PDB file of C-alpha atoms in Angstrom:
ATOM      1  CA  MET T   1      -0.220  -0.069   0.026  1.00 56.00           C
ATOM      2  CA  THR T   2       1.264   3.600  -0.530  1.00 61.00           C
ATOM      3  CA  PRO T   3       2.035   5.965   0.848  1.00 70.00           C
ATOM      4  CA  CYS T   4       3.200   3.347   3.677  1.00 76.00           C
ATOM      5  CA  ASP T   5       5.633   0.562   3.324  1.00 87.00           C
ATOM      6  CA  VAL T   6       3.021  -1.999   4.389  1.00 90.00           C
ATOM      7  CA  LEU T   7       1.599  -5.190   2.717  1.00 90.00           C
ATOM      8  CA  ALA T   8      -2.286  -5.472   3.333  1.00 91.00           C
ATOM      9  CA  ARG T   9      -3.458  -8.794   2.833  1.00 90.00           C
ATOM     10  CA  VAL T  10      -7.346  -8.825   1.634  1.00 91.00           C
ATOM     11  CA  THR T  11      -9.751 -11.702   1.979  1.00 88.00           C
ATOM     12  CA  ARG T  12     -13.602 -12.305   1.912  1.00 87.00           C
ATOM     13  CA  VAL T  13     -14.455 -12.821   5.592  1.00 86.00           C
ATOM     14  CA  GLY T  14     -15.019 -16.673   5.964  1.00 77.00           C
ATOM     15  CA  GLU T  15     -13.233 -17.780   3.498  1.00 71.00           C
ATOM     16  CA  GLU T  16      -9.880 -17.762   5.637  1.00 73.00           C
ATOM     17  CA  ASP T  17      -9.311 -17.617   9.201  1.00 84.00           C
ATOM     18  CA  ALA T  18      -6.959 -14.307   9.212  1.00 86.00           C
ATOM     19  CA  GLY T  19      -6.835 -14.232  12.862  1.00 88.00           C
ATOM     20  CA  LEU T  20      -5.391 -17.884  12.768  1.00 90.00           C
ATOM     21  CA  GLU T  21      -2.686 -16.720  10.612  1.00 91.00           C
ATOM     22  CA  LEU T  22      -1.659 -13.957  12.313  1.00 92.00           C
ATOM     23  CA  GLN T  23      -1.333 -15.921  15.412  1.00 92.00           C
ATOM     24  CA  ARG T  24       0.647 -18.707  13.844  1.00 94.00           C
ATOM     25  CA  ALA T  25       2.963 -16.007  12.264  1.00 94.00           C
ATOM     26  CA  GLN T  26       3.759 -14.174  15.505  1.00 94.00           C
ATOM     27  CA  ARG T  27       4.249 -17.508  17.483  1.00 95.00           C
ATOM     28  CA  LEU T  28       6.555 -18.538  14.526  1.00 96.00           C
ATOM     29  CA  ALA T  29       8.513 -15.390  14.603  1.00 95.00           C
ATOM     30  CA  GLU T  30       9.108 -15.479  18.281  1.00 95.00           C
ATOM     31  CA  ALA T  31      10.682 -19.002  17.594  1.00 96.00           C
ATOM     32  CA  GLY T  32      13.150 -17.535  15.331  1.00 95.00           C
ATOM     33  CA  CYS T  33      11.671 -18.854  12.165  1.00 97.00           C
ATOM     34  CA  PRO T  34      12.353 -16.924   9.067  1.00 97.00           C
ATOM     35  CA  VAL T  35       8.795 -15.780   8.282  1.00 97.00           C
ATOM     36  CA  GLY T  36       7.123 -12.589   7.091  1.00 94.00           C
ATOM     37  CA  ALA T  37       6.220 -10.611  10.091  1.00 91.00           C
ATOM     38  CA  VAL T  38       3.263  -8.806  11.269  1.00 92.00           C
ATOM     39  CA  ASP T  39       3.913  -4.929  10.821  1.00 92.00           C
ATOM     40  CA  PRO T  40       4.890  -3.865  14.168  1.00 90.00           C
ATOM     41  CA  ARG T  41       3.518  -0.215  14.006  1.00 89.00           C
ATOM     42  CA  VAL T  42      -0.146  -1.523  14.343  1.00 88.00           C
ATOM     43  CA  ASP T  43      -1.852  -3.920  16.631  1.00 90.00           C
ATOM     44  CA  PRO T  44      -1.972  -7.521  14.995  1.00 90.00           C
ATOM     45  CA  LEU T  45      -5.829  -7.538  14.471  1.00 92.00           C
ATOM     46  CA  VAL T  46      -7.948  -8.678  11.592  1.00 92.00           C
ATOM     47  CA  TYR T  47      -9.561  -5.169  10.486  1.00 92.00           C
ATOM     48  CA  VAL T  48     -13.204  -6.247   8.783  1.00 92.00           C
ATOM     49  CA  ARG T  49     -14.889  -3.311   6.265  1.00 91.00           C
ATOM     50  CA  ASP T  50     -17.345  -4.149   3.967  1.00 91.00           C
ATOM     51  CA  GLY T  51     -16.967  -7.854   4.080  1.00 91.00           C
ATOM     52  CA  TYR T  52     -13.502  -8.139   3.560  1.00 93.00           C
ATOM     53  CA  ALA T  53     -10.988  -8.975   6.428  1.00 91.00           C
ATOM     54  CA  VAL T  54      -7.734  -7.146   6.365  1.00 92.00           C
ATOM     55  CA  THR T  55      -4.459  -8.166   8.357  1.00 92.00           C
ATOM     56  CA  LEU T  56      -0.984  -5.593   7.882  1.00 93.00           C
ATOM     57  CA  TRP T  57       2.011  -7.150   7.401  1.00 93.00           C
ATOM     58  CA  ALA T  58       5.663  -6.022   6.968  1.00 92.00           C
ATOM     59  CA  TYR T  59       6.999  -4.983   3.570  1.00 91.00           C
ATOM     60  CA  TYR T  60      10.039  -6.690   2.104  1.00 90.00           C
ATOM     61  CA  GLU T  61      12.072  -5.346  -0.552  1.00 88.00           C
ATOM     62  CA  LEU T  62      13.323  -8.349  -2.806  1.00 88.00           C
ATOM     63  CA  ALA T  63      16.619  -8.795  -3.640  1.00 88.00           C
ATOM     64  CA  THR T  64      15.953 -11.679  -6.391  1.00 84.00           C
ATOM     65  CA  PRO T  65      12.635 -12.206  -8.178  1.00 84.00           C
ATOM     66  CA  THR T  66      13.042 -15.845  -6.789  1.00 85.00           C
ATOM     67  CA  ALA T  67      14.790 -17.324  -3.567  1.00 87.00           C
ATOM     68  CA  LEU T  68      18.397 -18.626  -5.066  1.00 91.00           C
ATOM     69  CA  PRO T  69      18.400 -22.275  -4.007  1.00 95.00           C
ATOM     70  CA  GLU T  70      21.029 -22.682  -1.391  1.00 95.00           C
ATOM     71  CA  ASP T  71      19.203 -19.490   0.687  1.00 95.00           C
ATOM     72  CA  TYR T  72      15.924 -21.208   0.154  1.00 96.00           C
ATOM     73  CA  ALA T  73      17.320 -24.518   1.283  1.00 97.00           C
ATOM     74  CA  ARG T  74      18.784 -22.781   4.626  1.00 97.00           C
ATOM     75  CA  ALA T  75      15.771 -20.936   5.450  1.00 97.00           C
ATOM     76  CA  LEU T  76      13.399 -24.003   4.976  1.00 98.00           C
ATOM     77  CA  THR T  77      15.765 -25.952   7.168  1.00 98.00           C
ATOM     78  CA  ARG T  78      15.677 -23.052   9.918  1.00 98.00           C
ATOM     79  CA  LEU T  79      11.926 -23.160   9.901  1.00 98.00           C
ATOM     80  CA  HIS T  80      11.830 -26.437  10.319  1.00 98.00           C
ATOM     81  CA  ALA T  81      14.266 -26.301  13.207  1.00 98.00           C
ATOM     82  CA  GLY T  82      12.006 -23.535  14.586  1.00 98.00           C
ATOM     83  CA  MET T  83       8.642 -25.551  14.109  1.00 98.00           C
ATOM     84  CA  ARG T  84      10.071 -28.422  16.128  1.00 97.00           C
ATOM     85  CA  THR T  85       9.933 -25.994  19.236  1.00 96.00           C
ATOM     86  CA  VAL T  86       6.449 -24.431  18.607  1.00 95.00           C
ATOM     87  CA  ASP T  87       3.346 -26.222  19.718  1.00 92.00           C
ATOM     88  CA  LEU T  88       0.401 -24.845  17.488  1.00 92.00           C
ATOM     89  CA  PRO T  89      -2.771 -26.932  16.970  1.00 91.00           C
ATOM     90  CA  SER T  90      -2.493 -28.177  13.700  1.00 94.00           C
ATOM     91  CA  PRO T  91      -4.339 -31.263  11.487  1.00 95.00           C
ATOM     92  CA  ARG T  92      -2.055 -33.868  10.324  1.00 96.00           C
ATOM     93  CA  PHE T  93      -1.115 -33.913   6.402  1.00 97.00           C
ATOM     94  CA  THR T  94      -3.246 -37.051   5.820  1.00 96.00           C
ATOM     95  CA  ASP T  95      -6.053 -34.956   6.786  1.00 97.00           C
ATOM     96  CA  ARG T  96      -5.372 -32.992   3.593  1.00 96.00           C
ATOM     97  CA  ILE T  97      -5.044 -35.941   1.797  1.00 97.00           C
ATOM     98  CA  ALA T  98      -8.404 -36.909   2.832  1.00 97.00           C
ATOM     99  CA  GLU T  99     -10.029 -33.554   1.780  1.00 97.00           C
ATOM    100  CA  ALA T 100      -8.643 -34.236  -1.554  1.00 98.00           C
ATOM    101  CA  HIS T 101      -9.876 -37.622  -2.022  1.00 98.00           C
ATOM    102  CA  HIS T 102     -13.100 -36.640  -0.900  1.00 98.00           C
ATOM    103  CA  VAL T 103     -13.098 -34.088  -3.752  1.00 98.00           C
ATOM    104  CA  ALA T 104     -11.677 -36.453  -6.891  1.00 98.00           C
ATOM    105  CA  ALA T 105     -13.943 -39.074  -5.373  1.00 97.00           C
ATOM    106  CA  ASN T 106     -17.287 -36.935  -5.575  1.00 97.00           C
ATOM    107  CA  PRO T 107     -18.813 -36.106  -8.800  1.00 97.00           C
ATOM    108  CA  ALA T 108     -20.778 -33.097  -7.027  1.00 97.00           C
ATOM    109  CA  LEU T 109     -17.519 -31.491  -6.067  1.00 98.00           C
ATOM    110  CA  SER T 110     -15.720 -32.315  -9.328  1.00 98.00           C
ATOM    111  CA  PRO T 111     -18.056 -32.602 -12.171  1.00 97.00           C
ATOM    112  CA  GLU T 112     -15.564 -32.040 -14.978  1.00 96.00           C
ATOM    113  CA  LEU T 113     -13.385 -34.959 -13.616  1.00 96.00           C
ATOM    114  CA  ALA T 114     -14.249 -37.897 -16.580  1.00 91.00           C
ATOM    115  CA  GLY T 115     -14.706 -41.212 -15.138  1.00 91.00           C
ATOM    116  CA  THR T 116     -11.445 -42.924 -15.735  1.00 96.00           C
ATOM    117  CA  ASP T 117      -9.427 -39.941 -14.567  1.00 97.00           C
ATOM    118  CA  ARG T 118     -11.983 -40.023 -11.356  1.00 98.00           C
ATOM    119  CA  GLU T 119     -10.750 -43.600 -10.734  1.00 97.00           C
ATOM    120  CA  LEU T 120      -7.202 -42.970 -11.591  1.00 97.00           C
ATOM    121  CA  LEU T 121      -7.048 -39.780  -9.303  1.00 98.00           C
ATOM    122  CA  ALA T 122      -8.882 -41.154  -6.525  1.00 98.00           C
ATOM    123  CA  GLY T 123      -7.305 -44.471  -6.513  1.00 97.00           C
ATOM    124  CA  ARG T 124      -3.730 -42.488  -6.562  1.00 97.00           C
ATOM    125  CA  LEU T 125      -4.623 -40.385  -3.485  1.00 98.00           C
ATOM    126  CA  ALA T 126      -5.891 -43.644  -1.549  1.00 97.00           C
ATOM    127  CA  ASP T 127      -3.040 -45.449  -2.340  1.00 97.00           C
ATOM    128  CA  LEU T 128      -0.380 -42.786  -1.631  1.00 96.00           C
ATOM    129  CA  ARG T 129      -2.001 -41.778   1.777  1.00 95.00           C
ATOM    130  CA  ARG T 130      -1.246 -45.314   2.909  1.00 94.00           C
ATOM    131  CA  ARG T 131       2.464 -45.269   1.271  1.00 93.00           C
ATOM    132  CA  VAL T 132       3.462 -41.900   3.166  1.00 95.00           C
ATOM    133  CA  ASP T 133       1.978 -42.390   6.566  1.00 91.00           C
ATOM    134  CA  LEU T 134       4.622 -44.794   7.679  1.00 84.00           C
ATOM    135  CA  PRO T 135       4.262 -46.132  11.150  1.00 82.00           C
ATOM    136  CA  GLY T 136       7.035 -44.740  13.461  1.00 80.00           C
ATOM    137  CA  ALA T 137       8.108 -42.171  10.894  1.00 81.00           C
ATOM    138  CA  THR T 138       9.553 -38.693  12.469  1.00 89.00           C
ATOM    139  CA  GLN T 139       6.625 -36.045  12.142  1.00 94.00           C
ATOM    140  CA  GLN T 140       6.496 -32.447  12.946  1.00 97.00           C
ATOM    141  CA  LEU T 141       5.018 -29.198  12.353  1.00 98.00           C
ATOM    142  CA  LEU T 142       5.396 -28.097   8.745  1.00 98.00           C
ATOM    143  CA  HIS T 143       4.360 -24.920   6.560  1.00 98.00           C
ATOM    144  CA  GLY T 144       2.352 -27.292   4.501  1.00 97.00           C
ATOM    145  CA  GLU T 145       2.791 -25.559   0.783  1.00 97.00           C
ATOM    146  CA  PRO T 146       6.444 -23.967   1.077  1.00 97.00           C
ATOM    147  CA  HIS T 147       6.457 -23.598  -2.835  1.00 96.00           C
ATOM    148  CA  PRO T 148       8.125 -20.754  -4.702  1.00 94.00           C
ATOM    149  CA  GLY T 149       4.940 -18.397  -4.405  1.00 93.00           C
ATOM    150  CA  ASN T 150       5.312 -18.748  -0.483  1.00 95.00           C
ATOM    151  CA  VAL T 151       8.835 -17.405  -0.350  1.00 95.00           C
ATOM    152  CA  LEU T 152      10.410 -14.286  -0.521  1.00 93.00           C
ATOM    153  CA  GLY T 153      14.031 -13.739  -1.759  1.00 92.00           C
ATOM    154  CA  THR T 154      14.608 -10.689   0.347  1.00 92.00           C
ATOM    155  CA  LYS T 155      17.621  -8.546   1.295  1.00 88.00           C
ATOM    156  CA  GLN T 156      17.546 -10.140   4.519  1.00 86.00           C
ATOM    157  CA  GLY T 157      17.418 -13.621   3.372  1.00 91.00           C
ATOM    158  CA  SER T 158      14.407 -15.964   2.216  1.00 94.00           C
ATOM    159  CA  VAL T 159      11.213 -15.563   4.162  1.00 95.00           C
ATOM    160  CA  PHE T 160       8.085 -17.689   4.328  1.00 97.00           C
ATOM    161  CA  ILE T 161       4.555 -16.346   4.213  1.00 94.00           C
ATOM    162  CA  ASP T 162       0.998 -17.824   4.181  1.00 93.00           C
ATOM    163  CA  PHE T 163       0.275 -20.000   6.942  1.00 93.00           C
ATOM    164  CA  GLU T 164      -3.208 -21.365   6.452  1.00 90.00           C
ATOM    165  CA  THR T 165      -2.071 -24.906   5.635  1.00 93.00           C
ATOM    166  CA  ILE T 166       0.297 -25.630   8.555  1.00 96.00           C
ATOM    167  CA  CYS T 167       0.382 -29.493   9.190  1.00 97.00           C
ATOM    168  CA  ARG T 168       2.131 -32.079  10.937  1.00 97.00           C
ATOM    169  CA  GLY T 169       3.946 -34.750   8.992  1.00 97.00           C
ATOM    170  CA  PRO T 170       7.440 -35.603   7.373  1.00 97.00           C
ATOM    171  CA  VAL T 171       9.359 -32.786   6.486  1.00 97.00           C
ATOM    172  CA  GLU T 172       9.576 -34.461   2.963  1.00 97.00           C
ATOM    173  CA  PHE T 173       5.887 -33.570   2.273  1.00 97.00           C
ATOM    174  CA  ASP T 174       6.871 -29.916   2.748  1.00 98.00           C
ATOM    175  CA  LEU T 175      10.349 -30.732   0.349  1.00 98.00           C
ATOM    176  CA  ALA T 176       7.647 -32.186  -2.166  1.00 98.00           C
ATOM    177  CA  HIS T 177       6.651 -28.551  -2.860  1.00 97.00           C
ATOM    178  CA  VAL T 178      10.179 -27.296  -3.572  1.00 97.00           C
ATOM    179  CA  PRO T 179      12.293 -27.050  -6.514  1.00 96.00           C
ATOM    180  CA  GLU T 180      14.818 -29.904  -7.169  1.00 96.00           C
ATOM    181  CA  ALA T 181      17.767 -27.668  -6.601  1.00 96.00           C
ATOM    182  CA  VAL T 182      16.567 -26.763  -3.013  1.00 97.00           C
ATOM    183  CA  CYS T 183      16.077 -30.334  -2.038  1.00 97.00           C
ATOM    184  CA  GLU T 184      19.816 -30.791  -2.815  1.00 96.00           C
ATOM    185  CA  HIS T 185      21.097 -28.403  -0.381  1.00 97.00           C
ATOM    186  CA  TYR T 186      18.554 -29.734   2.426  1.00 97.00           C
ATOM    187  CA  PRO T 187      20.243 -32.067   4.979  1.00 94.00           C
ATOM    188  CA  ALA T 188      19.492 -35.977   5.520  1.00 93.00           C
ATOM    189  CA  ILE T 189      16.298 -36.556   3.078  1.00 95.00           C
ATOM    190  CA  ASN T 190      14.775 -39.878   2.737  1.00 94.00           C
ATOM    191  CA  GLN T 191      14.644 -40.135  -0.901  1.00 95.00           C
ATOM    192  CA  GLU T 192      11.995 -42.836  -1.110  1.00 94.00           C
ATOM    193  CA  LEU T 193       9.459 -40.865   0.858  1.00 95.00           C
ATOM    194  CA  LEU T 194      10.220 -37.662  -1.139  1.00 96.00           C
ATOM    195  CA  ASN T 195       9.591 -39.247  -4.154  1.00 96.00           C
ATOM    196  CA  ALA T 196       6.049 -40.741  -2.798  1.00 96.00           C
ATOM    197  CA  CYS T 197       5.547 -37.046  -1.592  1.00 97.00           C
ATOM    198  CA  ARG T 198       6.125 -35.448  -5.096  1.00 97.00           C
ATOM    199  CA  GLN T 199       3.773 -37.873  -6.848  1.00 98.00           C
ATOM    200  CA  LEU T 200       1.119 -37.190  -3.603  1.00 98.00           C
ATOM    201  CA  VAL T 201       1.319 -33.248  -4.263  1.00 98.00           C
ATOM    202  CA  LEU T 202       0.800 -33.662  -7.788  1.00 98.00           C
ATOM    203  CA  ALA T 203      -2.434 -35.696  -6.943  1.00 98.00           C
ATOM    204  CA  MET T 204      -3.700 -33.382  -4.238  1.00 98.00           C
ATOM    205  CA  VAL T 205      -3.031 -30.361  -6.698  1.00 98.00           C
ATOM    206  CA  ALA T 206      -4.999 -32.239  -9.479  1.00 98.00           C
ATOM    207  CA  ALA T 207      -7.908 -32.501  -7.048  1.00 98.00           C
ATOM    208  CA  TRP T 208      -8.103 -28.818  -6.283  1.00 97.00           C
ATOM    209  CA  ARG T 209      -7.959 -27.817  -9.933  1.00 97.00           C
ATOM    210  CA  TRP T 210     -10.945 -30.157 -10.831  1.00 98.00           C
ATOM    211  CA  ARG T 211     -12.876 -28.905  -7.569  1.00 98.00           C
ATOM    212  CA  VAL T 212     -16.049 -26.952  -8.593  1.00 96.00           C
ATOM    213  CA  GLY T 213     -15.544 -23.141  -7.997  1.00 94.00           C
ATOM    214  CA  ASP T 214     -11.715 -23.409  -8.414  1.00 95.00           C
ATOM    215  CA  GLU T 215     -10.399 -19.983  -9.464  1.00 91.00           C
ATOM    216  CA  PHE T 216      -6.940 -20.953 -10.344  1.00 93.00           C
ATOM    217  CA  PRO T 217      -5.676 -19.138 -13.977  1.00 91.00           C
ATOM    218  CA  ASN T 218      -5.567 -21.876 -16.371  1.00 92.00           C
ATOM    219  CA  ARG T 219      -7.230 -24.569 -14.162  1.00 95.00           C
ATOM    220  CA  ARG T 220      -8.404 -26.990 -16.757  1.00 95.00           C
ATOM    221  CA  ARG T 221      -5.223 -26.972 -18.430  1.00 95.00           C
ATOM    222  CA  TRP T 222      -3.124 -27.760 -14.928  1.00 96.00           C
ATOM    223  CA  GLY T 223      -5.770 -30.440 -14.095  1.00 97.00           C
ATOM    224  CA  GLN T 224      -4.696 -32.102 -17.467  1.00 97.00           C
ATOM    225  CA  GLU T 225      -1.336 -31.676 -17.201  1.00 96.00           C
ATOM    226  CA  LEU T 226      -1.140 -32.945 -13.745  1.00 97.00           C
ATOM    227  CA  LEU T 227      -2.980 -36.190 -14.672  1.00 97.00           C
ATOM    228  CA  ARG T 228      -0.978 -36.476 -17.687  1.00 97.00           C
ATOM    229  CA  SER T 229       2.133 -36.632 -15.249  1.00 97.00           C
ATOM    230  CA  LEU T 230       0.327 -39.092 -12.747  1.00 97.00           C
ATOM    231  CA  ARG T 231      -0.288 -41.490 -15.859  1.00 96.00           C
ATOM    232  CA  GLU T 232       3.256 -41.169 -17.275  1.00 95.00           C
ATOM    233  CA  GLY T 233       4.902 -41.913 -13.834  1.00 90.00           C
ATOM    234  CA  PRO T 234       8.094 -41.221 -12.499  1.00 94.00           C
ATOM    235  CA  PRO T 235      10.346 -39.098 -12.389  1.00 94.00           C
ATOM    236  CA  TRP T 236       7.717 -37.045 -10.652  1.00 96.00           C
ATOM    237  CA  PRO T 237       8.050 -33.445 -11.739  1.00 95.00           C
ATOM    238  CA  THR T 238       8.155 -30.365  -9.338  1.00 96.00           C
ATOM    239  CA  LEU T 239       5.472 -27.887  -9.352  1.00 94.00           C
ATOM    240  CA  ASP T 240       7.842 -25.212 -10.488  1.00 93.00           C
ATOM    241  CA  ALA T 241       9.047 -27.374 -13.279  1.00 93.00           C
ATOM    242  CA  LEU T 242       5.389 -27.781 -14.320  1.00 93.00           C
ATOM    243  CA  SER T 243       4.755 -24.052 -13.961  1.00 92.00           C
ATOM    244  CA  ASN T 244       7.603 -23.117 -16.009  1.00 90.00           C
ATOM    245  CA  GLN T 245       6.158 -25.489 -18.658  1.00 88.00           C
ATOM    246  CA  LEU T 246       2.858 -24.382 -18.646  1.00 86.00           C
ATOM    247  CA  GLU T 247       3.309 -20.704 -18.271  1.00 78.00           C
ATOM    248  CA  GLY T 248       6.855 -20.337 -19.144  1.00 62.00           C
ATOM    249  CA  PRO T 249       9.497 -18.227 -16.970  1.00 51.00           C
TER     250      PRO T 249
END
């Protein structure tokens, strides 16, 4: 917003819990996590006007159009380390898989999804949910969607934004959302689990693109390309690679 150096996030009342996102951001910042901060010059409140909820955040001047892989990986490592010290109520990542499966399996929620495509997507989500929910596996608080659109390459380093999707699960679920070059700099990855989570993320995003009422730009082409990737099999593309393919750099 001008003339103030502040970022105003505006949503329709009821669409998202803006107050919960504020609370999460503050808790994570207190734990030393590299997250976008709430603007310190105003009370951390949700301001409601004309059916819209407004929250005010610190403005960051970008140093690079996208975060550099090594800095991205360091920031994600710091985020996960800080999250291990924070006790925030959050769903398990399998709850989000179940939501995606419900969309894919229910014609009322995804009416444009053809019969064989529905069988593929619903079946894949059900199978992957069993494969990635390993008994005894280490799980922790996660960002939930730390893809390139949710990380800023600022002059102070990479910082993460958007905390509506926080959940609990293996770090490989978060890593499945980031570019391949970032994973190369993240320590101690379970590659088998990462590959399964990459396929899982493709299937989940496909379900969202076929969901009735989805307003994502170019949603039909995205939905078709995601289904094609699932049919073709590994190696599973990352979301940024698909985005570059569909939309260009």
